[in-house]
Amino acid sequence: MLRSLLPVLLAACLAVFLSPAEAQARCSVQKVAGEQKQISYKQLNQRLLDAAILAQVNFYRCKHGLPKLAPAGGLRKQASRHSMWMARSGKLSHKATSGTTRSLKGRLKSSGVKYKTGAENIGVMRFYNLDNRRFLIRSSGKCVFTTPSGQRIGRHSYHSLAKLAVREWMESPGHRRNILRRNLRHTGAGAGVRPNSQYCGAVFLTQIFSG
């Protein structure tokens, strides 16, 4: 009996005493079906973008030894509404002035999710995958952009948009703090598109957290 139990006990010990580096090595970004599709001006899939952002956020939380956040449709709905307000108004702000719930507290209340605390990250990115890279404008009217070597730069996919947005949030102390808060449990993200922004459009993003 003792011989048969020994491997089980050893396995349990190994799991308990993993080094931080070994624990991080076990973290990976969960793949989301459909996330390689390019985003659209008229039919942006809020559910798909939310899932892609959640996969990136939970990857970073895993690397820091934190539990995963769970998706919440009510938070996604409020995040989408706020992002669409920002896109319409062209304002990057946590406080809306019309057409939506005007504050984070109001959005949390309207989400239908029980909460004791909350947080919110917002941001804006180019509709085409132009952020943080050198590019040439071949045709502004036809939205043709290339790298200096001539490689075509297309619209963001849901994956590339989510990956870049969360990476930039992680590089900002305040946004990073929200992503890595231990007392948060649920989240939802959404976007709004402003087609007439410079370089053929911009995407406004909101991610709301509750705990």
CSV table of C-alpha atoms in Angstrom, one decimal:
chain,number,residue,atom,x,y,z
A,1,MET,CA,0.0,0.0,0.0
A,2,LEU,CA,2.8,2.4,0.9
A,3,ARG,CA,4.5,1.8,-2.5
A,4,SER,CA,1.4,2.6,-4.4
A,5,LEU,CA,0.8,5.8,-2.5
A,6,LEU,CA,4.3,7.2,-2.9
A,7,PRO,CA,4.1,8.5,-6.4
A,8,VAL,CA,0.8,10.3,-5.6
A,9,LEU,CA,2.4,12.0,-2.6
A,10,LEU,CA,5.4,13.0,-4.6
A,11,ALA,CA,3.2,14.5,-7.3
A,12,ALA,CA,1.3,16.5,-4.7
A,13,CYS,CA,4.5,17.9,-3.3
A,14,LEU,CA,5.8,18.9,-6.7
A,15,ALA,CA,2.6,20.8,-7.4
A,16,VAL,CA,2.9,22.7,-4.1
A,17,PHE,CA,6.5,23.7,-4.5
A,18,LEU,CA,6.7,24.9,-8.1
A,19,SER,CA,8.9,27.9,-8.4
A,20,PRO,CA,7.4,31.2,-9.7
A,21,ALA,CA,9.2,30.6,-13.0
A,22,GLU,CA,7.8,27.1,-13.4
A,23,ALA,CA,4.3,28.4,-12.5
A,24,GLN,CA,4.5,31.1,-15.1
A,25,ALA,CA,5.6,28.6,-17.7
A,26,ARG,CA,2.3,26.8,-17.2
A,27,CYS,CA,0.3,30.0,-18.2
A,28,SER,CA,-0.9,30.3,-21.7
A,29,VAL,CA,-3.4,32.5,-23.6
A,30,GLN,CA,-6.6,30.6,-24.2
A,31,LYS,CA,-7.5,30.4,-27.9
A,32,VAL,CA,-10.9,31.9,-28.8
A,33,ALA,CA,-12.8,30.5,-31.8
A,34,GLY,CA,-13.1,33.1,-34.5
A,35,GLU,CA,-10.6,35.7,-33.0
A,36,GLN,CA,-8.5,35.8,-36.1
A,37,LYS,CA,-11.3,37.4,-38.1
A,38,GLN,CA,-10.8,41.0,-39.0
A,39,ILE,CA,-13.0,43.5,-37.2
A,40,SER,CA,-15.7,45.3,-39.1
A,41,TYR,CA,-17.0,48.9,-39.1
A,42,LYS,CA,-20.7,47.9,-39.1
A,43,GLN,CA,-20.9,44.5,-37.4
A,44,LEU,CA,-18.3,44.4,-34.7
A,45,ASN,CA,-18.8,41.2,-32.6
A,46,GLN,CA,-18.9,42.4,-29.0
A,47,ARG,CA,-19.0,38.9,-27.6
A,48,LEU,CA,-16.0,37.8,-29.6
A,49,LEU,CA,-14.0,40.8,-28.6
A,50,ASP,CA,-14.9,40.4,-25.0
A,51,ALA,CA,-13.7,36.8,-25.0
A,52,ALA,CA,-10.4,37.7,-26.8
A,53,ILE,CA,-9.7,40.4,-24.2
A,54,LEU,CA,-10.6,38.1,-21.3
A,55,ALA,CA,-8.2,35.5,-22.6
A,56,GLN,CA,-5.4,38.1,-22.6
A,57,VAL,CA,-6.2,39.4,-19.2
A,58,ASN,CA,-6.4,36.0,-17.6
A,59,PHE,CA,-3.0,35.1,-19.1
A,60,TYR,CA,-1.4,38.0,-17.2
A,61,ARG,CA,-3.3,37.2,-14.0
A,62,CYS,CA,-2.1,33.6,-14.3
A,63,LYS,CA,1.5,34.8,-14.6
A,64,HIS,CA,1.1,36.7,-11.4
A,65,GLY,CA,-0.5,33.8,-9.5
A,66,LEU,CA,-4.0,35.3,-9.5
A,67,PRO,CA,-7.3,33.5,-10.2
A,68,LYS,CA,-9.0,33.9,-13.5
A,69,LEU,CA,-11.8,36.4,-14.0
A,70,ALA,CA,-15.2,35.1,-15.1
A,71,PRO,CA,-17.1,36.8,-18.0
A,72,ALA,CA,-20.3,38.7,-17.2
A,73,GLY,CA,-22.7,39.6,-20.0
A,74,GLY,CA,-24.1,42.5,-18.0
A,75,LEU,CA,-20.7,44.1,-17.7
A,76,ARG,CA,-20.0,43.5,-21.4
A,77,LYS,CA,-23.3,45.2,-22.3
A,78,GLN,CA,-22.4,48.3,-20.2
A,79,ALA,CA,-18.8,48.4,-21.5
A,80,SER,CA,-20.1,48.2,-25.1
A,81,ARG,CA,-22.6,51.1,-24.5
A,82,HIS,CA,-19.9,53.3,-22.9
A,83,SER,CA,-17.4,52.5,-25.7
A,84,MET,CA,-20.0,53.4,-28.4
A,85,TRP,CA,-20.7,56.7,-26.6
A,86,MET,CA,-17.0,57.5,-26.6
A,87,ALA,CA,-16.8,56.6,-30.3
A,88,ARG,CA,-19.8,58.9,-31.1
A,89,SER,CA,-18.4,61.8,-29.1
A,90,GLY,CA,-14.8,61.3,-29.9
A,91,LYS,CA,-14.0,61.6,-26.2
A,92,LEU,CA,-11.9,59.2,-24.1
A,93,SER,CA,-13.5,59.5,-20.7
A,94,HIS,CA,-14.8,57.5,-17.8
A,95,LYS,CA,-17.7,60.0,-17.5
A,96,ALA,CA,-20.3,60.1,-20.2
A,97,THR,CA,-22.5,63.2,-20.8
A,98,SER,CA,-25.4,61.6,-22.7
A,99,GLY,CA,-27.0,58.5,-24.1
A,100,THR,CA,-25.6,56.0,-21.7
A,101,THR,CA,-25.0,55.3,-18.0
A,102,ARG,CA,-22.8,58.2,-17.1
A,103,SER,CA,-20.4,56.9,-14.4
A,104,LEU,CA,-18.7,53.6,-13.5
A,105,LYS,CA,-20.8,53.3,-10.4
A,106,GLY,CA,-23.9,53.6,-12.6
A,107,ARG,CA,-22.7,51.1,-15.1
A,108,LEU,CA,-22.0,48.6,-12.3
A,109,LYS,CA,-25.5,49.1,-10.9
A,110,SER,CA,-27.1,48.7,-14.4
A,111,SER,CA,-25.1,45.6,-15.2
A,112,GLY,CA,-27.2,43.4,-12.9
A,113,VAL,CA,-24.0,41.8,-11.4
A,114,LYS,CA,-23.6,41.8,-7.7
A,115,TYR,CA,-20.6,43.7,-6.6
A,116,LYS,CA,-18.8,45.3,-3.6
A,117,THR,CA,-16.0,47.0,-5.6
A,118,GLY,CA,-15.3,47.7,-9.2
A,119,ALA,CA,-12.8,49.2,-11.7
A,120,GLU,CA,-12.7,50.3,-15.3
A,121,ASN,CA,-10.0,50.5,-18.1
A,122,ILE,CA,-10.6,52.5,-21.2
A,123,GLY,CA,-8.5,53.1,-24.3
A,124,VAL,CA,-8.5,54.0,-28.0
A,125,MET,CA,-6.6,52.3,-30.9
A,126,ARG,CA,-6.4,52.6,-34.6
A,127,PHE,CA,-8.9,50.5,-36.6
A,128,TYR,CA,-6.1,49.4,-38.8
A,129,ASN,CA,-3.1,47.7,-37.1
A,130,LEU,CA,-0.9,50.8,-37.1
A,131,ASP,CA,-0.3,51.5,-33.5
A,132,ASN,CA,3.3,51.4,-32.3
A,133,ARG,CA,4.8,50.7,-35.7
A,134,ARG,CA,6.2,52.6,-38.7
A,135,PHE,CA,3.9,52.7,-41.7
A,136,LEU,CA,3.5,54.3,-45.1
A,137,ILE,CA,0.2,55.7,-46.4
A,138,ARG,CA,-0.2,54.4,-50.0
A,139,SER,CA,-3.8,55.6,-50.4
A,140,SER,CA,-5.6,57.4,-47.6
A,141,GLY,CA,-8.9,57.3,-49.5
A,142,LYS,CA,-8.8,53.6,-50.0
A,143,CYS,CA,-7.1,52.9,-46.6
A,144,VAL,CA,-4.0,51.3,-48.1
A,145,PHE,CA,-1.2,51.2,-45.6
A,146,THR,CA,2.1,49.3,-45.7
A,147,THR,CA,5.3,48.7,-43.7
A,148,PRO,CA,8.4,50.6,-45.0
A,149,SER,CA,9.3,47.3,-46.8
A,150,GLY,CA,6.0,47.3,-48.6
A,151,GLN,CA,4.0,44.7,-46.7
A,152,ARG,CA,0.3,45.5,-46.5
A,153,ILE,CA,-1.1,46.4,-43.1
A,154,GLY,CA,-4.7,45.4,-42.7
A,155,ARG,CA,-7.5,45.9,-40.2
A,156,HIS,CA,-7.0,44.5,-36.7
A,157,SER,CA,-8.3,41.1,-36.0
A,158,TYR,CA,-10.1,40.5,-32.8
A,159,HIS,CA,-7.0,38.7,-31.5
A,160,SER,CA,-4.5,41.4,-32.5
A,161,LEU,CA,-6.8,44.2,-31.1
A,162,ALA,CA,-7.2,42.4,-27.8
A,163,LYS,CA,-3.6,41.5,-27.5
A,164,LEU,CA,-2.3,45.1,-28.2
A,165,ALA,CA,-4.9,46.7,-25.9
A,166,VAL,CA,-4.2,44.5,-22.9
A,167,ARG,CA,-0.5,44.8,-23.4
A,168,GLU,CA,-0.7,48.6,-23.4
A,169,TRP,CA,-2.9,48.5,-20.3
A,170,MET,CA,-0.3,46.3,-18.6
A,171,GLU,CA,2.3,48.9,-19.4
A,172,SER,CA,0.3,51.7,-17.7
A,173,PRO,CA,0.5,51.5,-13.9
A,174,GLY,CA,-3.2,52.4,-13.2
A,175,HIS,CA,-4.6,50.1,-15.8
A,176,ARG,CA,-2.2,47.3,-14.8
A,177,ARG,CA,-3.3,47.6,-11.2
A,178,ASN,CA,-6.9,47.1,-12.2
A,179,ILE,CA,-6.1,44.0,-14.2
A,180,LEU,CA,-4.1,42.5,-11.4
A,181,ARG,CA,-6.5,43.3,-8.5
A,182,ARG,CA,-7.0,40.1,-6.4
A,183,ASN,CA,-10.4,41.1,-5.1
A,184,LEU,CA,-12.0,41.2,-8.6
A,185,ARG,CA,-14.1,38.3,-9.9
A,186,HIS,CA,-16.0,39.3,-13.1
A,187,THR,CA,-15.3,41.4,-16.1
A,188,GLY,CA,-16.8,42.4,-19.4
A,189,ALA,CA,-15.4,44.4,-22.3
A,190,GLY,CA,-16.8,46.2,-25.3
A,191,ALA,CA,-15.9,48.5,-28.2
A,192,GLY,CA,-17.2,51.3,-30.3
A,193,VAL,CA,-15.9,52.3,-33.8
A,194,ARG,CA,-15.4,55.8,-35.0
A,195,PRO,CA,-14.9,55.4,-38.8
A,196,ASN,CA,-14.1,59.0,-39.6
A,197,SER,CA,-11.0,59.2,-37.3
A,198,GLN,CA,-7.6,59.7,-38.8
A,199,TYR,CA,-6.1,56.8,-40.7
A,200,CYS,CA,-9.5,55.2,-41.5
A,201,GLY,CA,-11.0,54.9,-38.1
A,202,ALA,CA,-10.4,54.3,-34.4
A,203,VAL,CA,-11.7,51.8,-31.9
A,204,PHE,CA,-12.7,52.9,-28.4
A,205,LEU,CA,-12.5,50.2,-25.7
A,206,THR,CA,-13.9,49.8,-22.2
A,207,GLN,CA,-13.3,47.0,-19.8
A,208,ILE,CA,-15.3,46.9,-16.5
A,209,PHE,CA,-14.4,44.8,-13.5
A,210,SER,CA,-16.4,43.8,-10.5
A,211,GLY,CA,-15.7,42.0,-7.3
